[in-house]
mmCIF file of C-alpha atoms in Angstrom:
data_model
loop_
_atom_site.group_PDB
_atom_site.id
_atom_site.type_symbol
_atom_site.label_atom_id
_atom_site.label_comp_id
_atom_site.label_asym_id
_atom_site.label_seq_id
_atom_site.Cartn_x
_atom_site.Cartn_y
_atom_site.Cartn_z
ATOM 1 C CA MET X 20 -213.449 11.600 61.280
ATOM 2 C CA ALA X 21 -217.160 11.641 62.008
ATOM 3 C CA ARG X 22 -217.217 7.868 61.923
ATOM 4 C CA VAL X 23 -214.418 7.661 64.485
ATOM 5 C CA VAL X 24 -216.259 10.056 66.783
ATOM 6 C CA LYS X 25 -219.419 8.017 66.353
ATOM 7 C CA VAL X 26 -217.575 4.801 67.278
ATOM 8 C CA PHE X 27 -216.122 6.330 70.428
ATOM 9 C CA ARG X 28 -219.491 7.790 71.379
ATOM 10 C CA THR X 29 -221.099 4.339 70.983
ATOM 11 C CA LEU X 30 -218.386 2.738 73.131
ATOM 12 C CA ARG X 31 -218.891 5.395 75.812
ATOM 13 C CA ASN X 32 -222.663 5.014 75.806
ATOM 14 C CA HIS X 33 -222.385 1.175 76.036
ATOM 15 C CA TRP X 34 -219.328 0.965 78.257
ATOM 16 C CA LYS X 35 -220.440 -2.244 80.032
ATOM 17 C CA LYS X 36 -220.825 -4.178 76.794
ATOM 18 C CA SER X 37 -217.604 -2.666 75.500
ATOM 19 C CA THR X 38 -215.690 -3.717 78.602
ATOM 20 C CA LEU X 39 -217.063 -7.254 78.366
ATOM 21 C CA ALA X 40 -216.173 -7.456 74.671
ATOM 22 C CA VAL X 41 -212.601 -6.287 75.340
ATOM 23 C CA CYS X 42 -212.180 -8.894 78.099
ATOM 24 C CA VAL X 43 -213.554 -11.701 75.919
ATOM 25 C CA LEU X 44 -211.404 -10.729 72.948
ATOM 26 C CA SER X 45 -208.288 -10.386 75.113
ATOM 27 C CA TYR X 46 -208.833 -13.804 76.675
ATOM 28 C CA GLY X 47 -209.557 -15.325 73.263
ATOM 29 C CA GLY X 48 -206.398 -13.823 71.793
ATOM 30 C CA TYR X 49 -204.313 -15.059 74.731
ATOM 31 C CA TRP X 50 -205.815 -18.563 74.386
ATOM 32 C CA LEU X 51 -205.155 -18.680 70.647
ATOM 33 C CA TYR X 52 -201.575 -17.474 71.148
ATOM 34 C CA GLY X 53 -201.022 -20.223 73.720
ATOM 35 C CA LYS X 54 -202.351 -22.844 71.304
ATOM 36 C CA HIS X 55 -200.050 -21.492 68.587
ATOM 37 C CA CYS X 56 -197.019 -21.732 70.905
ATOM 38 C CA GLU X 57 -197.940 -25.316 71.819
ATOM 39 C CA SER X 58 -198.208 -26.191 68.126
ATOM 40 C CA VAL X 59 -194.763 -24.709 67.473
ATOM 41 C CA VAL X 60 -193.249 -26.746 70.321
ATOM 42 C CA ARG X 61 -194.841 -29.956 68.987
ATOM 43 C CA ARG X 62 -193.651 -29.260 65.433
ATOM 44 C CA GLU X 63 -190.046 -28.632 66.529
ATOM 45 C CA ALA X 64 -189.988 -31.803 68.651
ATOM 46 C CA CYS X 65 -191.385 -33.893 65.782
ATOM 47 C CA GLN X 66 -188.770 -32.530 63.368
ATOM 48 C CA ILE X 67 -185.979 -33.396 65.803
ATOM 49 C CA ALA X 68 -187.352 -36.928 66.259
ATOM 50 C CA ARG X 69 -187.680 -37.547 62.510
ATOM 51 C CA VAL X 70 -184.319 -36.100 61.454
ATOM 52 C CA LYS X 71 -182.027 -36.840 64.389
ATOM 53 C CA TYR X 72 -183.243 -40.082 65.966
ATOM 54 C CA ASN X 73 -184.995 -42.108 63.260
ATOM 55 C CA PHE X 74 -181.791 -43.850 62.118
ATOM 56 C CA ILE X 75 -180.905 -44.782 65.736
ATOM 57 C CA PHE X 76 -184.065 -46.750 66.430
ATOM 58 C CA TYR X 77 -184.343 -48.595 63.122
ATOM 59 C CA SER X 78 -181.973 -51.223 61.808
ATOM 60 C CA PRO X 79 -182.682 -53.457 58.760
ATOM 61 C CA HIS X 80 -181.287 -56.449 60.672
ATOM 62 C CA GLU X 81 -182.854 -55.849 64.111
ATOM 63 C CA GLY X 82 -186.116 -54.170 63.099
ATOM 64 C CA LEU X 83 -187.928 -51.539 65.134
ATOM 65 C CA LYS X 84 -187.142 -50.906 68.777
ATOM 66 C CA LYS X 85 -190.083 -51.902 70.953
ATOM 67 C CA ALA X 86 -191.408 -49.852 73.856
ATOM 68 C CA THR X 87 -194.266 -50.649 76.209
ATOM 69 C CA VAL X 88 -196.164 -47.588 77.441
ATOM 70 C CA ILE X 89 -198.130 -47.801 80.694
ATOM 71 C CA LEU X 90 -200.675 -44.991 80.348
ATOM 72 C CA ASN X 91 -203.050 -43.821 83.066
ATOM 73 C CA PRO X 92 -205.937 -42.050 81.261
ATOM 74 C CA ALA X 93 -207.326 -40.758 84.586
ATOM 75 C CA ALA X 94 -204.190 -38.709 85.323
ATOM 76 C CA SER X 95 -204.354 -34.912 85.086
ATOM 77 C CA ASN X 96 -208.131 -34.922 85.677
ATOM 78 C CA GLY X 97 -208.799 -37.268 82.770
ATOM 79 C CA LYS X 98 -206.687 -35.343 80.217
ATOM 80 C CA ALA X 99 -203.698 -37.712 80.181
ATOM 81 C CA ASN X 100 -204.808 -39.739 77.148
ATOM 82 C CA SER X 101 -205.284 -36.602 75.047
ATOM 83 C CA LEU X 102 -201.965 -35.131 76.227
ATOM 84 C CA PHE X 103 -200.110 -38.330 75.317
ATOM 85 C CA GLU X 104 -201.711 -38.714 71.886
ATOM 86 C CA LYS X 105 -201.020 -35.078 70.949
ATOM 87 C CA ASN X 106 -197.579 -34.490 72.430
ATOM 88 C CA ALA X 107 -195.707 -37.784 72.965
ATOM 89 C CA ALA X 108 -197.028 -40.491 70.626
ATOM 90 C CA PRO X 109 -196.187 -38.641 67.339
ATOM 91 C CA ILE X 110 -192.594 -38.100 68.487
ATOM 92 C CA LEU X 111 -192.124 -41.796 69.278
ATOM 93 C CA HIS X 112 -193.663 -42.874 65.964
ATOM 94 C CA LEU X 113 -191.519 -40.482 63.913
ATOM 95 C CA ALA X 114 -188.382 -41.771 65.639
ATOM 96 C CA GLY X 115 -189.212 -45.307 64.494
ATOM 97 C CA VAL X 116 -190.173 -46.752 67.880
ATOM 98 C CA GLU X 117 -192.801 -49.497 67.855
ATOM 99 C CA ILE X 118 -194.954 -48.674 70.875
ATOM 100 C CA THR X 119 -197.536 -50.817 72.625
ATOM 101 C CA VAL X 120 -199.850 -48.670 74.755
ATOM 102 C CA VAL X 121 -201.402 -50.361 77.781
ATOM 103 C CA LYS X 122 -204.071 -48.237 79.469
ATOM 104 C CA THR X 123 -204.978 -48.800 83.107
ATOM 105 C CA ASP X 124 -208.653 -48.939 84.065
ATOM 106 C CA TYR X 125 -208.485 -48.806 87.857
ATOM 107 C CA GLU X 126 -206.134 -48.048 90.731
ATOM 108 C CA GLY X 127 -203.583 -50.784 91.340
ATOM 109 C CA GLN X 128 -203.875 -52.356 87.883
ATOM 110 C CA ALA X 129 -200.385 -51.240 86.836
ATOM 111 C CA LYS X 130 -198.869 -53.454 89.563
ATOM 112 C CA LYS X 131 -200.651 -56.527 88.183
ATOM 113 C CA LEU X 132 -199.741 -55.663 84.596
ATOM 114 C CA LEU X 133 -196.035 -55.360 85.422
ATOM 115 C CA GLU X 134 -196.017 -58.706 87.208
ATOM 116 C CA LEU X 135 -197.232 -60.395 83.973
ATOM 117 C CA MET X 136 -195.590 -58.240 81.292
ATOM 118 C CA GLU X 137 -193.029 -59.688 78.882
ATOM 119 C CA LEU X 138 -189.544 -58.263 78.524
ATOM 120 C CA THR X 139 -189.294 -55.207 76.265
ATOM 121 C CA ASP X 140 -186.561 -52.911 74.938
ATOM 122 C CA MET X 141 -187.755 -49.993 77.049
ATOM 123 C CA LEU X 142 -190.570 -49.210 79.457
ATOM 124 C CA ILE X 143 -192.349 -45.846 79.371
ATOM 125 C CA VAL X 144 -194.581 -44.619 82.196
ATOM 126 C CA ALA X 145 -197.085 -41.961 81.108
ATOM 127 C CA GLY X 146 -198.871 -40.611 84.162
ATOM 128 C CA GLY X 147 -198.113 -39.115 87.563
ATOM 129 C CA ASP X 148 -196.586 -40.205 90.864
ATOM 130 C CA GLY X 149 -199.246 -42.842 91.491
ATOM 131 C CA THR X 150 -198.749 -44.557 88.135
ATOM 132 C CA LEU X 151 -194.960 -44.517 88.477
ATOM 133 C CA GLN X 152 -195.084 -45.921 92.013
ATOM 134 C CA GLU X 153 -197.377 -48.760 90.907
ATOM 135 C CA VAL X 154 -195.118 -49.617 87.950
ATOM 136 C CA VAL X 155 -191.961 -49.683 90.089
ATOM 137 C CA THR X 156 -193.669 -51.784 92.765
ATOM 138 C CA GLY X 157 -195.009 -54.289 90.228
ATOM 139 C CA LEU X 158 -191.634 -54.503 88.492
ATOM 140 C CA LEU X 159 -189.660 -55.195 91.665
ATOM 141 C CA ARG X 160 -192.164 -57.785 92.902
ATOM 142 C CA ARG X 161 -191.481 -59.993 89.880
ATOM 143 C CA PRO X 162 -189.549 -63.253 90.439
ATOM 144 C CA ASP X 163 -187.180 -62.214 87.620
ATOM 145 C CA GLN X 164 -186.801 -58.629 88.846
ATOM 146 C CA GLU X 165 -182.991 -58.867 88.735
ATOM 147 C CA THR X 166 -183.184 -59.247 84.947
ATOM 148 C CA PHE X 167 -186.226 -57.047 84.354
ATOM 149 C CA SER X 168 -184.809 -54.154 86.399
ATOM 150 C CA ASN X 169 -182.124 -53.679 83.721
ATOM 151 C CA THR X 170 -184.811 -52.422 81.327
ATOM 152 C CA PRO X 171 -184.430 -48.625 80.945
ATOM 153 C CA ILE X 172 -187.478 -46.655 82.061
ATOM 154 C CA GLY X 173 -188.789 -43.389 80.666
ATOM 155 C CA PHE X 174 -191.130 -41.103 82.573
ATOM 156 C CA ILE X 175 -193.520 -38.773 80.724
ATOM 157 C CA PRO X 176 -195.077 -36.374 83.289
ATOM 158 C CA LEU X 177 -198.835 -36.357 82.695
ATOM 159 C CA GLY X 178 -200.101 -36.298 86.299
ATOM 160 C CA SER X 179 -201.032 -33.592 88.749
ATOM 161 C CA ASN X 180 -197.967 -34.540 90.844
ATOM 162 C CA ASN X 181 -194.720 -35.463 89.072
ATOM 163 C CA SER X 182 -192.191 -35.517 91.914
ATOM 164 C CA LEU X 183 -189.495 -37.397 89.995
ATOM 165 C CA SER X 184 -189.447 -35.047 86.996
ATOM 166 C CA PRO X 185 -187.019 -32.464 88.500
ATOM 167 C CA SER X 186 -184.506 -35.295 88.981
ATOM 168 C CA LEU X 187 -184.616 -36.146 85.263
ATOM 169 C CA HIS X 188 -185.440 -32.937 83.368
ATOM 170 C CA PHE X 189 -185.411 -29.160 83.598
ATOM 171 C CA LEU X 190 -189.047 -28.156 84.058
ATOM 172 C CA SER X 191 -190.900 -25.075 82.854
ATOM 173 C CA ASP X 192 -194.411 -23.701 83.297
ATOM 174 C CA ASP X 193 -195.366 -25.057 79.866
ATOM 175 C CA LYS X 194 -196.844 -28.554 80.270
ATOM 176 C CA VAL X 195 -196.551 -29.348 76.557
ATOM 177 C CA LYS X 196 -192.866 -28.454 76.561
ATOM 178 C CA ASN X 197 -192.260 -30.658 79.600
ATOM 179 C CA ILE X 198 -193.933 -33.613 77.875
ATOM 180 C CA THR X 199 -192.061 -33.193 74.576
ATOM 181 C CA SER X 200 -188.730 -32.696 76.370
ATOM 182 C CA ALA X 201 -189.260 -35.852 78.429
ATOM 183 C CA THR X 202 -190.123 -37.811 75.272
ATOM 184 C CA LEU X 203 -187.033 -36.555 73.425
ATOM 185 C CA SER X 204 -184.834 -37.497 76.388
ATOM 186 C CA ILE X 205 -186.094 -41.081 75.974
ATOM 187 C CA LEU X 206 -184.974 -41.029 72.338
ATOM 188 C CA LYS X 207 -181.520 -39.688 73.252
ATOM 189 C CA GLY X 208 -180.937 -42.855 75.281
ATOM 190 C CA GLU X 209 -178.903 -41.376 78.134
ATOM 191 C CA THR X 210 -179.761 -42.957 81.486
ATOM 192 C CA VAL X 211 -179.048 -42.401 85.163
ATOM 193 C CA PRO X 212 -179.192 -44.994 87.982
ATOM 194 C CA LEU X 213 -181.716 -44.134 90.704
ATOM 195 C CA ASP X 214 -182.117 -45.452 94.237
ATOM 196 C CA VAL X 215 -185.289 -47.211 95.349
ATOM 197 C CA LEU X 216 -186.772 -47.508 98.839
ATOM 198 C CA GLN X 217 -188.228 -50.885 99.813
ATOM 199 C CA ILE X 218 -190.940 -50.396 102.441
ATOM 200 C CA LYS X 219 -192.098 -53.524 104.290
ATOM 201 C CA GLY X 220 -195.043 -53.698 106.638
ATOM 202 C CA GLU X 221 -195.813 -56.470 109.078
ATOM 203 C CA LYS X 222 -198.175 -58.409 106.807
ATOM 204 C CA GLU X 223 -198.502 -56.967 103.318
ATOM 205 C CA GLN X 224 -196.124 -57.263 100.374
ATOM 206 C CA PRO X 225 -193.388 -54.617 100.129
ATOM 207 C CA VAL X 226 -194.054 -51.288 98.460
ATOM 208 C CA PHE X 227 -191.317 -49.471 96.537
ATOM 209 C CA ALA X 228 -190.730 -45.721 96.248
ATOM 210 C CA LEU X 229 -188.419 -43.455 94.249
ATOM 211 C CA VAL X 230 -188.914 -40.252 96.267
ATOM 212 C CA GLY X 231 -189.757 -41.087 99.871
ATOM 213 C CA LEU X 232 -192.146 -41.671 102.749
ATOM 214 C CA ARG X 233 -193.790 -38.726 104.504
ATOM 215 C CA TRP X 234 -195.700 -38.732 107.798
ATOM 216 C CA GLY X 235 -196.924 -35.949 110.065
ATOM 217 C CA ALA X 236 -199.044 -32.816 110.359
ATOM 218 C CA PHE X 237 -197.790 -31.141 107.177
ATOM 219 C CA ARG X 238 -198.665 -34.270 105.181
ATOM 220 C CA ASP X 239 -202.165 -34.391 106.692
ATOM 221 C CA VAL X 240 -202.841 -30.775 105.737
ATOM 222 C CA ALA X 241 -201.407 -31.228 102.220
ATOM 223 C CA ALA X 242 -203.949 -33.996 101.619
ATOM 224 C CA ARG X 243 -206.812 -31.564 102.374
ATOM 225 C CA ILE X 244 -205.644 -28.414 100.569
ATOM 226 C CA SER X 245 -207.595 -29.263 97.404
ATOM 227 C CA LYS X 246 -210.865 -29.100 99.381
ATOM 228 C CA TYR X 247 -210.366 -25.331 99.743
ATOM 229 C CA TRP X 248 -210.045 -24.692 95.998
ATOM 230 C CA TYR X 249 -212.559 -21.843 96.189
ATOM 231 C CA LEU X 250 -210.056 -19.755 98.190
ATOM 232 C CA GLY X 251 -207.645 -19.581 95.255
ATOM 233 C CA PRO X 252 -204.063 -18.649 96.217
ATOM 234 C CA LEU X 253 -205.042 -18.491 99.905
ATOM 235 C CA LYS X 254 -206.097 -22.141 100.106
ATOM 236 C CA ALA X 255 -202.743 -23.418 101.452
ATOM 237 C CA ASN X 256 -202.568 -20.853 104.270
ATOM 238 C CA ALA X 257 -206.259 -21.347 105.082
ATOM 239 C CA ALA X 258 -205.915 -25.130 105.257
ATOM 240 C CA HIS X 259 -202.985 -24.919 107.689
ATOM 241 C CA TRP X 260 -204.701 -22.302 109.869
ATOM 242 C CA LEU X 261 -207.989 -24.240 110.065
ATOM 243 C CA HIS X 262 -206.066 -27.397 110.973
ATOM 244 C CA THR X 263 -204.519 -25.618 113.957
ATOM 245 C CA LEU X 264 -208.023 -24.697 115.171
ATOM 246 C CA LYS X 265 -209.015 -28.370 115.233
ATOM 247 C CA GLU X 266 -205.840 -29.634 116.898
ATOM 248 C CA TRP X 267 -202.872 -27.961 118.572
ATOM 249 C CA PRO X 268 -200.113 -28.820 119.285
ATOM 250 C CA LEU X 269 -199.503 -31.164 116.365
ATOM 251 C CA VAL X 270 -196.422 -32.931 117.709
ATOM 252 C CA ARG X 271 -196.010 -36.674 116.954
ATOM 253 C CA ASP X 272 -193.839 -39.088 118.935
ATOM 254 C CA VAL X 273 -192.035 -41.811 117.020
ATOM 255 C CA SER X 274 -189.105 -44.215 117.519
ATOM 256 C CA ILE X 275 -186.567 -44.588 114.726
ATOM 257 C CA PHE X 276 -184.091 -47.478 114.536
ATOM 258 C CA TYR X 277 -181.444 -47.104 111.861
ATOM 259 C CA LEU X 278 -178.252 -48.630 110.467
ATOM 260 C CA ALA X 279 -175.258 -46.479 109.613
ATOM 261 C CA PRO X 280 -174.713 -45.925 105.866
ATOM 262 C CA THR X 281 -172.296 -48.262 104.100
ATOM 263 C CA PRO X 282 -169.631 -47.088 101.644
ATOM 264 C CA ARG X 283 -170.525 -47.462 98.005
ATOM 265 C CA PRO X 284 -168.887 -50.531 96.415
ATOM 266 C CA PRO X 285 -166.656 -49.910 93.392
ATOM 267 C CA ASP X 286 -168.381 -49.908 90.035
ATOM 268 C CA LEU X 287 -167.968 -53.083 87.999
ATOM 269 C CA PRO X 288 -166.267 -52.652 84.624
ATOM 270 C CA SER X 289 -168.775 -52.196 81.822
ATOM 271 C CA GLN X 290 -166.774 -54.528 79.544
ATOM 272 C CA LYS X 291 -165.235 -57.892 80.387
ATOM 273 C CA PRO X 292 -161.421 -58.008 80.165
ATOM 274 C CA ALA X 293 -159.982 -59.784 77.147
ATOM 275 C CA ARG X 294 -159.249 -63.489 77.664
ATOM 276 C CA PRO X 295 -155.487 -64.196 77.895
ATOM 277 C CA ASN X 296 -153.861 -66.325 75.204
ATOM 278 C CA LEU X 297 -153.480 -70.106 75.520
ATOM 279 C CA LEU X 298 -149.804 -70.098 76.589
ATOM 280 C CA ARG X 299 -150.483 -67.666 79.432
ATOM 281 C CA ARG X 300 -153.411 -69.746 80.668
ATOM 282 C CA ILE X 301 -151.277 -72.914 80.696
ATOM 283 C CA VAL X 302 -148.523 -71.160 82.685
ATOM 284 C CA CYS X 303 -151.050 -69.873 85.242
ATOM 285 C CA ARG X 304 -152.584 -73.323 85.719
ATOM 286 C CA LEU X 305 -149.158 -74.952 86.249
ATOM 287 C CA LYS X 306 -148.214 -72.243 88.726
ATOM 288 C CA ASN X 307 -151.418 -72.748 90.697
ATOM 289 C CA TYR X 308 -150.873 -76.531 90.638
ATOM 290 C CA TRP X 309 -147.334 -76.415 92.074
ATOM 291 C CA ASN X 310 -147.975 -73.462 94.407
ATOM 292 C CA PRO X 311 -151.675 -73.511 95.228
ATOM 293 C CA PRO X 312 -152.932 -70.238 96.685
ATOM 294 C CA VAL X 313 -153.606 -70.150 100.416
ATOM 295 C CA LYS X 314 -157.303 -70.082 101.183
ATOM 296 C CA GLU X 315 -158.360 -67.252 103.438
ATOM 297 C CA PRO X 316 -160.550 -68.138 106.402
ATOM 298 C CA PRO X 317 -164.206 -67.188 105.927
ATOM 299 C CA LYS X 318 -165.097 -63.791 107.291
ATOM 300 C CA VAL X 319 -167.311 -63.721 110.313
ATOM 301 C CA GLU X 320 -170.215 -61.417 109.701
ATOM 302 C CA GLU X 321 -170.715 -58.925 112.459
ATOM 303 C CA PRO X 322 -174.256 -58.491 113.771
ATOM 304 C CA GLU X 323 -176.099 -55.429 112.568
ATOM 305 C CA LYS X 324 -175.880 -52.505 114.962
ATOM 306 C CA TRP X 325 -179.242 -50.768 115.051
ATOM 307 C CA GLU X 326 -179.182 -47.373 116.703
ATOM 308 C CA GLU X 327 -182.305 -45.870 118.259
ATOM 309 C CA GLN X 328 -183.510 -42.284 118.052
ATOM 310 C CA GLN X 329 -186.587 -41.010 119.908
ATOM 311 C CA LEU X 330 -188.206 -38.160 118.025
ATOM 312 C CA SER X 331 -190.872 -35.617 118.858
ATOM 313 C CA THR X 332 -191.660 -33.922 115.568
ATOM 314 C CA LEU X 333 -194.297 -32.283 113.387
ATOM 315 C CA GLU X 334 -193.175 -34.225 110.321
ATOM 316 C CA LEU X 335 -190.948 -37.157 109.457
ATOM 317 C CA TYR X 336 -189.659 -37.574 105.915
ATOM 318 C CA ILE X 337 -187.516 -40.526 104.793
ATOM 319 C CA GLN X 338 -186.278 -39.933 101.262
ATOM 320 C CA THR X 339 -183.768 -40.966 98.650
ATOM 321 C CA HIS X 340 -180.996 -38.811 97.210
ATOM 322 C CA ASN X 341 -182.431 -39.047 93.687
ATOM 323 C CA LYS X 342 -183.117 -35.310 93.585
ATOM 324 C CA ASN X 343 -179.496 -34.486 94.453
ATOM 325 C CA PRO X 344 -177.438 -37.679 94.005
ATOM 326 C CA ARG X 345 -174.452 -38.228 96.296
ATOM 327 C CA ILE X 346 -171.370 -40.400 96.212
ATOM 328 C CA ASN X 347 -172.399 -42.539 99.207
ATOM 329 C CA ASP X 348 -175.334 -44.930 99.127
ATOM 330 C CA SER X 349 -177.746 -43.847 101.857
ATOM 331 C CA LEU X 350 -181.277 -42.758 102.569
ATOM 332 C CA LEU X 351 -182.017 -39.485 104.344
ATOM 333 C CA ILE X 352 -184.083 -39.229 107.543
ATOM 334 C CA CYS X 353 -185.390 -35.704 108.151
ATOM 335 C CA ALA X 354 -187.546 -34.522 111.049
ATOM 336 C CA GLU X 355 -188.922 -31.072 111.799
ATOM 337 C CA PRO X 356 -188.570 -29.603 115.340
ATOM 338 C CA ASN X 357 -191.495 -29.655 117.778
ATOM 339 C CA ASN X 358 -191.494 -25.975 118.788
ATOM 340 C CA PHE X 359 -193.409 -24.360 115.911
ATOM 341 C CA THR X 360 -195.709 -21.442 116.575
ATOM 342 C CA VAL X 361 -198.962 -21.217 114.615
ATOM 343 C CA GLY X 362 -197.505 -18.548 112.319
ATOM 344 C CA GLU X 363 -194.352 -20.575 111.676
ATOM 345 C CA PHE X 364 -196.455 -23.664 110.973
ATOM 346 C CA ILE X 365 -198.506 -21.805 108.338
ATOM 347 C CA ALA X 366 -195.434 -20.243 106.712
ATOM 348 C CA ALA X 367 -193.530 -23.541 106.589
ATOM 349 C CA GLY X 368 -196.594 -25.360 105.270
ATOM 350 C CA SER X 369 -196.940 -22.932 102.359
ATOM 351 C CA LYS X 370 -193.334 -23.635 101.338
ATOM 352 C CA LYS X 371 -193.793 -27.383 101.673
ATOM 353 C CA GLN X 372 -196.874 -27.245 99.509
ATOM 354 C CA LYS X 373 -194.590 -26.225 96.620
ATOM 355 C CA ASP X 374 -191.700 -28.547 97.572
ATOM 356 C CA PRO X 375 -192.196 -31.115 100.387
ATOM 357 C CA THR X 376 -188.441 -31.708 100.634
ATOM 358 C CA VAL X 377 -187.853 -28.173 101.983
ATOM 359 C CA PHE X 378 -187.145 -28.167 105.737
ATOM 360 C CA THR X 379 -186.588 -25.446 108.309
ATOM 361 C CA GLU X 380 -183.123 -24.546 109.583
ATOM 362 C CA ASN X 381 -183.461 -26.386 112.912
ATOM 363 C CA HIS X 382 -184.524 -29.733 111.480
ATOM 364 C CA MET X 383 -182.832 -33.025 112.372
ATOM 365 C CA GLU X 384 -181.102 -34.967 109.608
ATOM 366 C CA LEU X 385 -179.618 -38.470 109.605
ATOM 367 C CA GLU X 386 -178.160 -40.681 106.887
ATOM 368 C CA ALA X 387 -178.695 -44.429 107.060
ATOM 369 C CA SER X 388 -178.686 -47.570 104.926
ATOM 370 C CA ALA X 389 -181.938 -48.834 106.475
ATOM 371 C CA CYS X 390 -184.381 -47.767 109.162
ATOM 372 C CA ARG X 391 -187.408 -48.947 111.101
ATOM 373 C CA ILE X 392 -190.346 -46.815 112.172
ATOM 374 C CA LYS X 393 -192.096 -47.767 115.400
ATOM 375 C CA LEU X 394 -195.246 -45.798 116.138
ATOM 376 C CA PRO X 395 -196.646 -45.422 119.661
ATOM 377 C CA GLU X 396 -199.629 -47.557 120.621
ATOM 378 C CA GLY X 397 -202.919 -46.134 119.436
ATOM 379 C CA ALA X 398 -201.261 -43.945 116.793
ATOM 380 C CA SER X 399 -203.278 -43.507 113.607
ATOM 381 C CA GLY X 400 -202.984 -41.609 110.378
ATOM 382 C CA PHE X 401 -201.521 -42.146 106.944
ATOM 383 C CA TYR X 402 -198.185 -42.201 105.161
ATOM 384 C CA SER X 403 -197.599 -40.532 101.816
ATOM 385 C CA ILE X 404 -195.380 -42.837 99.769
ATOM 386 C CA ASP X 405 -194.535 -40.985 96.561
ATOM 387 C CA ASN X 406 -197.727 -38.947 97.099
ATOM 388 C CA GLU X 407 -199.837 -42.105 97.421
ATOM 389 C CA GLU X 408 -201.745 -42.623 100.683
ATOM 390 C CA TYR X 409 -201.094 -45.728 102.832
ATOM 391 C CA GLU X 410 -202.237 -46.537 106.349
ATOM 392 C CA ALA X 411 -199.586 -45.731 108.958
ATOM 393 C CA MET X 412 -198.069 -48.787 110.648
ATOM 394 C CA PRO X 413 -194.642 -49.994 111.835
ATOM 395 C CA VAL X 414 -192.470 -50.461 108.748
ATOM 396 C CA GLU X 415 -188.904 -51.295 107.798
ATOM 397 C CA ILE X 416 -187.337 -49.217 105.023
ATOM 398 C CA SER X 417 -184.326 -50.490 103.092
ATOM 399 C CA LEU X 418 -182.314 -48.759 100.404
ATOM 400 C CA LEU X 419 -181.803 -50.481 97.055
ATOM 401 C CA PRO X 420 -178.963 -48.362 95.669
ATOM 402 C CA ARG X 421 -178.888 -47.617 91.943
ATOM 403 C CA LYS X 422 -181.555 -50.233 91.351
ATOM 404 C CA LEU X 423 -183.306 -48.819 88.267
ATOM 405 C CA ARG X 424 -182.103 -46.834 85.274
ATOM 406 C CA PHE X 425 -184.185 -43.911 84.011
ATOM 407 C CA PHE X 426 -183.804 -41.846 80.868
ATOM 408 C CA ILE X 427 -182.468 -38.374 81.652
ATOM 409 C CA SER X 428 -182.097 -35.203 79.619
ATOM 410 C CA THR X 429 -178.623 -34.184 78.472
ATOM 411 C CA GLU X 430 -178.843 -30.827 80.281
ATOM 412 C CA ARG X 431 -179.753 -32.433 83.612
ATOM 413 C CA ARG X 432 -177.024 -35.058 83.194
ATOM 414 C CA GLU X 433 -174.387 -32.398 82.593
ATOM 415 C CA GLN X 434 -175.610 -30.486 85.645
ATOM 416 C CA LEU X 435 -175.096 -33.586 87.782
ATOM 417 C CA ARG X 436 -171.613 -34.056 86.335
ATOM 418 C CA THR X 437 -170.645 -30.535 87.384
ATOM 419 C CA GLN X 438 -171.795 -31.442 90.919
ATOM 420 C CA GLY X 439 -169.362 -34.364 90.995
ATOM 421 C CA VAL X 440 -171.861 -37.143 90.247
ATOM 422 C CA PHE X 441 -170.599 -39.708 87.745
ATOM 423 C CA PHE X 442 -172.460 -42.529 86.032
ATOM 424 C CA ASN X 443 -171.516 -45.935 84.754
#
């Protein structure tokens, strides 16, 4: 008992050191527990890959399935290479997938690599929004893009921004779990067709996007929020408030020309019908010889009817329906109203910082198959195309419906089925 009293007396007499020791030990215990949980998640994913999927990816006659991984080591503040080697690569190896890892050294290299890459069984993008956007752009710029676009694509979220991930997987706050879940969904082999936006400027080659194009005051502030990191959770509100001190009002004028959405064509059968027998083919040929079918006159194509919409808005967002797929093939044009107060601007900006696709109740919304953006003379600024910055200029945006197929988790696929979305 005397020893216990002595211990408590020592702690009371050195309360500052005791408090510091408790804080350090608590943080150390929390850190070790987190590392233990990550190890458990990795071990479970590796066991699933070895037991459940190894026989799928290996055949004595065909050999190993080949996958090309485009890895951006600079993603996630330089931690992407370590995250991939610890959490994704072992799962792919245990499943019997022969992977070729191609690491990018500078911005824009992924586009050049995809233009020269040979055909592979599957393509895996390990990085963030920037890496994925470069890969898609390089793929669709290829002369043989019609053939190459049939290659299934897997996305392993390793970047600071992973806008496409919610469309493919259920996300959690655990980064390791998100990476292992995305890797396992690649092994399961279930895919979903996603729309692509083709964005053409006046001079440069087209750029392709899976999420959308964003332009306006909210985008400009979002690009500067990271500069106020020292304000912690208040940085988003502070960035929006300081922006209003520099410039107010923040309304932008823009002209939008758009085409009405077209109905989705019927899906082609996945399997070719069986060839009729010889006798039936002979009878059909004789019938066509004696009673040749009447040729229909060629259809006269009607000129495209572009409709114009003059907008005065704080933000314009042209996006795909990949987050919430719909039956019709169309892109979505959203514009915020121009009557925000400073308080409303700050509140809306904080919500958009978490999810840029969230709009206020009074926003304008149009569906179209294609659109053109015409900026007023002297207008400057930048677009965010899948969170990548491009100089603002007049552009034409076309929808490429169901252009690419991405691996999707079973849970997310079933959720889409319950919403009435069906896949080929």
